[in-house]
């Protein structure tokens, strides 16, 4: 097939300035490096292409790849948007990009050395002092501090875009805590599996060697390879938390948050179950000014008190070194050509988009003259253009009042503004709504420092605008992404981080000591997951009786939905009839607004799991995602449909069982499993004791029916019938649910399991050796062992004191046990938990 016959997309005409067409040359012919892939596109029907796109989308969703989008009303995690048509670069094009990015990375590192060192650029008037001294990201406590190995920048990124003439421009650069590396890797894994033949045949350069060089260069600066290396994340509410989890796993690092670390004697330590472990290197994904609340931002809850002092003492390698944000401001772009000549003695190989700082008379005049055709933004605003809270405004969009305010600001405080040109971005092919089209794109390229020099990742993160405007290029504005393929002129390197280079591995039966905070979250994941199943089983028992046994449904609801009754505005005990009950169930099952609704509880399960995403398997995560996902939920004020609700609740019971089964059969018997199980067992013992108290703590004329329902809720009906047929009596009922250690749904079984798990926990610190948790469990087990079911069934003054006392012993004991575990093992990561008391 000739080039002119390839049925590949033709870029649509765009009004205004022309755009560079990545796919076709000026003569309309498909560019040489695109031809092999374009030929594949001609062989795929739209249906087949849509099938591959859907498969890639499903993989992204199943893998939990998200990008958290925030606005003033809260946050929303949305699936990562990936277009499977790669962005393809020729080897010649890449050679130019690689050289330019190495130059810029070298320049940025030298610039930071000067700004935090002799400051010759300021004294020589190469840079205006205001751009450095006045920058909020210039961290004065670090002046004169030389980072480990002398490298300020270990990872650098630059956002590139095509000009209409095909030349590249730098739109922004990052040297503080560059993001996007993990998303680029995930894009590569998905797209290479979507087009495996093309990926192999087209000699696409691999990425693994770059990641290895990045990791090894940082670790090599540490004092000892035996010490911990960690990746520091702002936490699960950060927009790029998935990436942090993914990178930590791929690079073999421990994922930590600020409160996982402590500084002692100028060194950094990780708080673990077995005490403090020294940290030699921190791969940082937290902005510099948030890293130490003692010396930088006092309102930061993300950092480590004393971290700056540890950096000054040389006690830890920071990658990147603190303070890099000062060179990321758009105002700095206006002076980079002069800085490059001063530090490297050469011109920039790829220039920035035209930028004018308005702190000079000439700059103010130019801004006034070009306002209608340019972007205005704050001089120190390094946020992506038009992202959330970005100060960028198109001059042409300003109202008369806004323009007047800008002109006044230019006159009186011009140093706070920059003007940047609007440059039409190059277009790349995309597949959307069943056909091919074109969208503006930019390419984020990464470089890593090594002792041998800089190395550039052959590829990058390609962002695809949601529409034709420059505003739509921000990920927070709905942009999607592509994989970037760099075609190699030579055979590609097949190195992989997933192998060990032929080295013989030492046999290990146990991993590194677990961070306390992670175990805290796993404990509460177990509690929340069990609490969800308990709630669902009660709701199902009520819903299943609404049609045939409305009186029984009302009775169960009034007795057993008390802990959740604050979901609506009226107490559960005040429900008068089936209509009121239906309204209450609609709220409790489907409402996302009420604090004790099922959906809120499911949200806590997902949040707890997301916090330990690096410690649960992909299958477990997918099961949790399926558990918490509800498609097209009924309206909160809609009519309650028992059949629909029963179907939904049945599905939740099955998914809860699947989650428990995965934990029981697939998790290694280490700290992760132990604390997940401890949380689940504590919650189940607490819940069972409370259920029995509510059901038979006081005699009732409907007691037989209530016992039958509770056996169903406790998933013990089959066991009871196998022993006692259908004869329901109180003594065997109490024995089965409270005292029988052979019943996995009894209180006795939970306490025995907790006792066994506690024996497996470390007893190193003073709090752990005090054995408070085991003492509490032994007291509860003794109370159950000494209980006589016949005496528990004894009724006195209209109540059963034995049942009430034993149930209260277990409920109060498990509450104290939870607190004791926190004191002994989680004290480094205390958290305020919603609904911690349970009942």
mmCIF file of C-alpha atoms in Angstrom, residues 130-320:
data_model
loop_
_atom_site.group_PDB
_atom_site.id
_atom_site.type_symbol
_atom_site.label_atom_id
_atom_site.label_comp_id
_atom_site.label_asym_id
_atom_site.label_seq_id
_atom_site.Cartn_x
_atom_site.Cartn_y
_atom_site.Cartn_z
ATOM 1 C CA UNK A 130 13.508 40.039 43.420
ATOM 2 C CA UNK A 131 13.038 36.817 41.414
ATOM 3 C CA UNK A 132 15.054 34.919 44.020
ATOM 4 C CA UNK A 133 14.944 36.722 47.360
ATOM 5 C CA UNK A 134 11.275 37.605 46.904
ATOM 6 C CA UNK A 135 10.252 34.090 45.866
ATOM 7 C CA UNK A 136 8.271 32.191 48.546
ATOM 8 C CA UNK A 137 10.006 28.965 47.480
ATOM 9 C CA UNK A 138 13.484 30.363 48.172
ATOM 10 C CA UNK A 139 14.342 28.597 51.429
ATOM 11 C CA UNK A 140 16.825 30.790 53.297
ATOM 12 C CA UNK A 141 17.612 28.186 56.010
ATOM 13 C CA UNK A 142 19.330 26.124 53.296
ATOM 14 C CA UNK A 143 21.691 28.824 52.026
ATOM 15 C CA UNK A 144 25.239 27.555 52.178
ATOM 16 C CA UNK A 145 24.132 23.928 52.509
ATOM 17 C CA UNK A 146 25.702 21.567 49.974
ATOM 18 C CA UNK A 147 23.493 18.552 49.214
ATOM 19 C CA UNK A 148 24.813 14.996 49.269
ATOM 20 C CA UNK A 149 27.016 14.353 46.252
ATOM 21 C CA UNK A 150 26.741 18.021 45.292
ATOM 22 C CA UNK A 151 23.601 17.388 43.213
ATOM 23 C CA UNK A 152 20.594 19.617 43.886
ATOM 24 C CA UNK A 153 18.498 17.999 41.157
ATOM 25 C CA UNK A 154 18.194 14.236 40.814
ATOM 26 C CA UNK A 155 15.060 14.213 38.676
ATOM 27 C CA UNK A 156 14.174 17.001 36.236
ATOM 28 C CA UNK A 157 11.247 17.388 33.871
ATOM 29 C CA UNK A 158 10.436 19.762 31.013
ATOM 30 C CA UNK A 159 7.114 20.228 29.237
ATOM 31 C CA UNK A 160 7.698 20.582 25.494
ATOM 32 C CA UNK A 161 5.350 21.628 22.706
ATOM 33 C CA UNK A 162 5.679 22.121 18.963
ATOM 34 C CA UNK A 163 5.549 25.553 17.414
ATOM 35 C CA UNK A 164 3.763 25.963 14.061
ATOM 36 C CA UNK A 165 7.131 25.689 12.264
ATOM 37 C CA UNK A 166 7.861 22.343 13.926
ATOM 38 C CA UNK A 167 10.463 23.601 16.369
ATOM 39 C CA UNK A 168 10.146 22.754 20.041
ATOM 40 C CA UNK A 169 9.472 25.159 22.892
ATOM 41 C CA UNK A 170 9.670 24.607 26.657
ATOM 42 C CA UNK A 171 6.369 25.511 28.315
ATOM 43 C CA UNK A 172 7.440 24.746 31.893
ATOM 44 C CA UNK A 173 10.081 22.868 33.852
ATOM 45 C CA UNK A 174 10.144 21.147 37.244
ATOM 46 C CA UNK A 175 13.108 20.721 39.578
ATOM 47 C CA UNK A 176 11.505 20.491 43.032
ATOM 48 C CA UNK A 177 9.236 17.423 43.053
ATOM 49 C CA UNK A 178 8.560 16.560 39.385
ATOM 50 C CA UNK A 179 5.451 14.468 38.771
ATOM 51 C CA UNK A 180 4.230 12.222 35.985
ATOM 52 C CA UNK A 181 6.958 9.584 35.951
ATOM 53 C CA UNK A 182 4.716 6.804 37.269
ATOM 54 C CA UNK A 183 1.864 7.693 34.917
ATOM 55 C CA UNK A 184 4.277 7.553 31.985
ATOM 56 C CA UNK A 185 5.331 4.068 33.064
ATOM 57 C CA UNK A 186 1.734 2.883 33.451
ATOM 58 C CA UNK A 187 0.874 4.294 30.007
ATOM 59 C CA UNK A 188 3.794 2.340 28.541
ATOM 60 C CA UNK A 189 2.692 -0.940 30.107
ATOM 61 C CA UNK A 190 -0.899 -0.572 28.889
ATOM 62 C CA UNK A 191 -0.170 0.662 25.338
ATOM 63 C CA UNK A 192 2.637 -1.843 24.721
ATOM 64 C CA UNK A 193 0.169 -4.619 25.600
ATOM 65 C CA UNK A 194 -2.464 -3.059 23.330
ATOM 66 C CA UNK A 195 -0.146 -2.999 20.283
ATOM 67 C CA UNK A 196 2.472 -5.668 21.117
ATOM 68 C CA UNK A 197 3.517 -6.351 17.508
ATOM 69 C CA UNK A 198 4.120 -2.703 16.693
ATOM 70 C CA UNK A 199 5.951 -2.159 19.973
ATOM 71 C CA UNK A 200 8.399 -4.963 19.175
ATOM 72 C CA UNK A 201 8.784 -4.388 15.428
ATOM 73 C CA UNK A 202 9.214 -0.602 15.559
ATOM 74 C CA UNK A 203 12.190 -0.762 17.954
ATOM 75 C CA UNK A 204 10.607 1.370 20.639
ATOM 76 C CA UNK A 205 13.203 2.373 23.238
ATOM 77 C CA UNK A 206 12.604 0.820 26.665
ATOM 78 C CA UNK A 207 12.298 2.691 29.964
ATOM 79 C CA UNK A 208 13.620 0.307 32.616
ATOM 80 C CA UNK A 209 17.283 1.344 32.324
ATOM 81 C CA UNK A 210 16.347 4.947 33.059
ATOM 82 C CA UNK A 211 14.459 4.029 36.241
ATOM 83 C CA UNK A 212 17.350 1.841 37.367
ATOM 84 C CA UNK A 213 19.854 4.649 36.807
ATOM 85 C CA UNK A 214 17.650 7.083 38.738
ATOM 86 C CA UNK A 215 17.276 4.720 41.684
ATOM 87 C CA UNK A 216 20.889 3.566 41.839
ATOM 88 C CA UNK A 217 22.364 7.078 41.575
ATOM 89 C CA UNK A 218 20.365 8.258 44.606
ATOM 90 C CA UNK A 219 20.964 5.114 46.673
ATOM 91 C CA UNK A 220 24.667 5.327 45.897
ATOM 92 C CA UNK A 221 24.874 8.652 47.756
ATOM 93 C CA UNK A 222 23.582 7.153 51.023
ATOM 94 C CA UNK A 223 25.839 6.154 53.877
ATOM 95 C CA UNK A 224 24.761 2.516 53.813
ATOM 96 C CA UNK A 225 22.764 0.289 51.491
ATOM 97 C CA UNK A 226 21.460 -1.508 54.585
ATOM 98 C CA UNK A 227 19.460 1.567 55.623
ATOM 99 C CA UNK A 228 15.962 2.263 54.391
ATOM 100 C CA UNK A 229 15.212 4.179 51.197
ATOM 101 C CA UNK A 230 11.718 5.658 51.129
ATOM 102 C CA UNK A 231 9.411 7.518 48.790
ATOM 103 C CA UNK A 232 7.746 10.373 50.652
ATOM 104 C CA UNK A 233 4.186 11.178 49.539
ATOM 105 C CA UNK A 234 1.758 13.860 50.727
ATOM 106 C CA UNK A 235 -0.737 11.022 51.221
ATOM 107 C CA UNK A 236 -3.836 9.481 49.674
ATOM 108 C CA UNK A 237 -5.567 12.817 49.103
ATOM 109 C CA UNK A 238 -2.839 14.086 46.795
ATOM 110 C CA UNK A 239 -3.823 14.273 43.147
ATOM 111 C CA UNK A 240 -1.006 11.902 42.113
ATOM 112 C CA UNK A 241 -1.131 9.389 44.960
ATOM 113 C CA UNK A 242 -1.522 6.463 42.570
ATOM 114 C CA UNK A 243 1.738 7.433 40.929
ATOM 115 C CA UNK A 244 3.526 7.512 44.276
ATOM 116 C CA UNK A 245 2.251 4.022 45.142
ATOM 117 C CA UNK A 246 3.192 2.747 41.705
ATOM 118 C CA UNK A 247 6.708 4.210 41.735
ATOM 119 C CA UNK A 248 7.441 2.965 45.240
ATOM 120 C CA UNK A 249 6.496 -0.553 44.182
ATOM 121 C CA UNK A 250 8.434 -0.414 40.907
ATOM 122 C CA UNK A 251 11.573 1.066 42.448
ATOM 123 C CA UNK A 252 11.478 -1.166 45.531
ATOM 124 C CA UNK A 253 11.035 1.704 48.011
ATOM 125 C CA UNK A 254 8.967 1.991 51.185
ATOM 126 C CA UNK A 255 6.079 4.417 50.711
ATOM 127 C CA UNK A 256 5.868 6.838 53.632
ATOM 128 C CA UNK A 257 4.109 9.997 54.719
ATOM 129 C CA UNK A 258 5.660 12.736 56.817
ATOM 130 C CA UNK A 259 4.423 11.390 60.128
ATOM 131 C CA UNK A 260 6.037 8.016 59.389
ATOM 132 C CA UNK A 261 9.433 9.678 59.843
ATOM 133 C CA UNK A 262 11.248 11.177 62.808
ATOM 134 C CA UNK A 263 14.501 13.104 63.163
ATOM 135 C CA UNK A 264 16.881 12.122 65.958
ATOM 136 C CA UNK A 265 20.385 13.548 66.302
ATOM 137 C CA UNK A 266 20.492 14.914 62.767
ATOM 138 C CA UNK A 267 19.407 11.613 61.210
ATOM 139 C CA UNK A 268 16.055 10.491 59.809
ATOM 140 C CA UNK A 269 14.297 7.359 61.041
ATOM 141 C CA UNK A 270 11.256 5.388 59.953
ATOM 142 C CA UNK A 271 8.763 4.542 62.689
ATOM 143 C CA UNK A 272 8.054 0.820 62.429
ATOM 144 C CA UNK A 273 6.405 -1.848 64.524
ATOM 145 C CA UNK A 274 9.808 -2.855 65.845
ATOM 146 C CA UNK A 275 11.077 0.652 66.590
ATOM 147 C CA UNK A 276 13.026 3.263 64.651
ATOM 148 C CA UNK A 277 14.964 2.298 61.508
ATOM 149 C CA UNK A 278 17.473 4.647 59.910
ATOM 150 C CA UNK A 279 16.579 6.175 56.519
ATOM 151 C CA UNK A 280 19.466 6.967 54.186
ATOM 152 C CA UNK A 281 17.572 8.341 51.171
ATOM 153 C CA UNK A 282 14.227 10.062 50.617
ATOM 154 C CA UNK A 283 12.752 10.159 47.126
ATOM 155 C CA UNK A 284 10.605 13.222 47.696
ATOM 156 C CA UNK A 285 7.171 13.912 46.193
ATOM 157 C CA UNK A 286 6.255 16.606 48.738
ATOM 158 C CA UNK A 287 6.892 20.250 47.824
ATOM 159 C CA UNK A 288 9.929 21.656 49.629
ATOM 160 C CA UNK A 289 8.142 24.281 51.699
ATOM 161 C CA UNK A 290 5.827 21.627 53.168
ATOM 162 C CA UNK A 291 8.669 19.318 54.234
ATOM 163 C CA UNK A 292 9.550 20.839 57.607
ATOM 164 C CA UNK A 293 6.940 22.690 59.688
ATOM 165 C CA UNK A 294 9.637 23.927 62.068
ATOM 166 C CA UNK A 295 11.676 25.865 59.503
ATOM 167 C CA UNK A 296 9.394 26.371 56.520
ATOM 168 C CA UNK A 297 5.582 26.395 56.546
ATOM 169 C CA UNK A 298 4.330 26.119 60.099
ATOM 170 C CA UNK A 299 0.871 25.053 58.906
ATOM 171 C CA UNK A 300 2.167 21.980 57.069
ATOM 172 C CA UNK A 301 0.894 18.613 58.258
ATOM 173 C CA UNK A 302 2.782 16.802 55.488
ATOM 174 C CA UNK A 303 6.360 17.244 56.606
ATOM 175 C CA UNK A 304 8.841 16.015 59.195
ATOM 176 C CA UNK A 305 9.834 18.361 62.032
ATOM 177 C CA UNK A 306 13.618 18.782 61.967
ATOM 178 C CA UNK A 307 14.095 17.504 58.408
ATOM 179 C CA UNK A 308 15.962 20.647 57.332
ATOM 180 C CA UNK A 309 18.388 20.174 60.223
ATOM 181 C CA UNK A 310 19.002 16.570 59.118
ATOM 182 C CA UNK A 311 19.730 17.840 55.598
ATOM 183 C CA UNK A 312 22.205 20.418 56.946
ATOM 184 C CA UNK A 313 23.897 17.698 59.010
ATOM 185 C CA UNK A 314 24.207 15.441 55.973
ATOM 186 C CA UNK A 315 22.162 12.770 57.699
ATOM 187 C CA UNK A 316 19.958 11.942 54.725
ATOM 188 C CA UNK A 317 19.993 12.151 50.931
ATOM 189 C CA UNK A 318 17.053 14.154 49.584
ATOM 190 C CA UNK A 319 16.102 13.543 45.971
ATOM 191 C CA UNK A 320 15.478 16.195 44.930
#
